[in-house]
Short mmCIF file of C-alpha atoms in Angstrom, two decimals:
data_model
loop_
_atom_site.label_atom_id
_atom_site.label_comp_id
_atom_site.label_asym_id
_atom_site.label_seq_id
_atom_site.Cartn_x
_atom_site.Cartn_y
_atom_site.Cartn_z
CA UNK A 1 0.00 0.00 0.00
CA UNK A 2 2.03 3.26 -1.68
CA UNK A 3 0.05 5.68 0.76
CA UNK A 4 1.43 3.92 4.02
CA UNK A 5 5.21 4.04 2.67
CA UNK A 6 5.13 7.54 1.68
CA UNK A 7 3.32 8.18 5.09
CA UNK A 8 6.32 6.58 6.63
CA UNK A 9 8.93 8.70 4.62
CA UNK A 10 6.92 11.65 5.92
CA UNK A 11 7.49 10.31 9.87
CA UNK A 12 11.25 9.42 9.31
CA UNK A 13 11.78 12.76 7.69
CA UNK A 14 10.47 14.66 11.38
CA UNK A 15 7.50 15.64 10.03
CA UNK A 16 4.10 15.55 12.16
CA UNK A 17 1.59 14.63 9.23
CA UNK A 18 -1.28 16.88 10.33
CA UNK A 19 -3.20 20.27 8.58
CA UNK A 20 -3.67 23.53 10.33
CA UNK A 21 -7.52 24.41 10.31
CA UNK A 22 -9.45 27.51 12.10
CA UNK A 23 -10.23 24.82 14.88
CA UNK A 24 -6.77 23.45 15.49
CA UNK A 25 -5.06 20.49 14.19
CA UNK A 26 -6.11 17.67 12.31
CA UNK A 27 -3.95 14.83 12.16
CA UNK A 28 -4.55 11.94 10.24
CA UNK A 29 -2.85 8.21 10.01
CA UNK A 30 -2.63 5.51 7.39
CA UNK A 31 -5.56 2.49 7.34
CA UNK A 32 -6.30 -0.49 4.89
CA UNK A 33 -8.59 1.63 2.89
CA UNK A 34 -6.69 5.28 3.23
CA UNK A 35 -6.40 7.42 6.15
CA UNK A 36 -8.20 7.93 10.21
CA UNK A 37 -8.65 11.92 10.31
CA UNK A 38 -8.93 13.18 13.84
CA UNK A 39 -7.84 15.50 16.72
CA UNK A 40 -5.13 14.49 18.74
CA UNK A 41 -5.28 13.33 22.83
CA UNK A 42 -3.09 11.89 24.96
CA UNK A 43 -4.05 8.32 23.94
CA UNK A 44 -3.48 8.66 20.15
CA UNK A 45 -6.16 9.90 17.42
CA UNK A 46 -9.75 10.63 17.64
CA UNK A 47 -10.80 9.47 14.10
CA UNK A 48 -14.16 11.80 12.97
CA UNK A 49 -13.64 10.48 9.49
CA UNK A 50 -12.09 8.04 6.98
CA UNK A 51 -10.61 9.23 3.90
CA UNK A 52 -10.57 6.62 1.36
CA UNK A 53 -6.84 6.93 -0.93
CA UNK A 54 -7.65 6.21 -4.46
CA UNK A 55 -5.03 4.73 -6.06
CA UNK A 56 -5.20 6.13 -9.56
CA UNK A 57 -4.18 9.52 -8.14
CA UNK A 58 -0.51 10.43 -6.67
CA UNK A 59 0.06 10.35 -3.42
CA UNK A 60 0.32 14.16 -3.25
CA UNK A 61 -2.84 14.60 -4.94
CA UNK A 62 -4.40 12.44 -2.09
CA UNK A 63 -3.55 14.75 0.22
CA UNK A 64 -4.51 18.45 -1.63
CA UNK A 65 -8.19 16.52 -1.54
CA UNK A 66 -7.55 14.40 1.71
CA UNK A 67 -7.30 18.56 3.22
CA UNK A 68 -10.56 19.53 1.01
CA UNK A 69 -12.28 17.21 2.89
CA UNK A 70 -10.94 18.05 6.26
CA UNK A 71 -11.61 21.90 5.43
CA UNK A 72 -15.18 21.01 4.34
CA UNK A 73 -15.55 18.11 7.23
CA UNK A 74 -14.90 20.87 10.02
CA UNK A 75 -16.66 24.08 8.71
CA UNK A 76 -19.44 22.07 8.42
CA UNK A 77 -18.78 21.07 12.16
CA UNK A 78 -18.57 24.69 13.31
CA UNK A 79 -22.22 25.48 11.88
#
């Protein structure tokens, strides 16, 4: 699965793989199908949503949409 190696070049590089929104953080972690986007606690993530990585797309590609979703995910939250 491409997106969980390039998620793990992300970690080993020092980078915290999470987006700055209005609300915070949102981090999000590699699954089966994609990626667990949550907020962050002291005992790991607290998935809100599952974004589902499709394949035919690069893996930065995944994530300009991956943070169209959170963006829409959480303004819709706020309302």
């Amino acid at each position: 699965m491409m997106h969980k190696t390039e998620y793990e070049k992300i970690i080993n590089e020092g980078i915290t793989p999470c987006f700055e929104i209005n609300t915070g953080e949102v981090y999000f972690e590699p699954t089966d199908m994609g990626f667990a986007v949550g907020t962050a606690c002291n005992i790991g993530l607290l998935k809100d949503f599952e974004f589902i990585y499709d394949s035919d797309f690069s893996f930065d590609e995944n994530l300009q949409e991956l943070h169209e979703e959170i963006i829409d995910y959480y303004q819709e939250a706020e309302i």
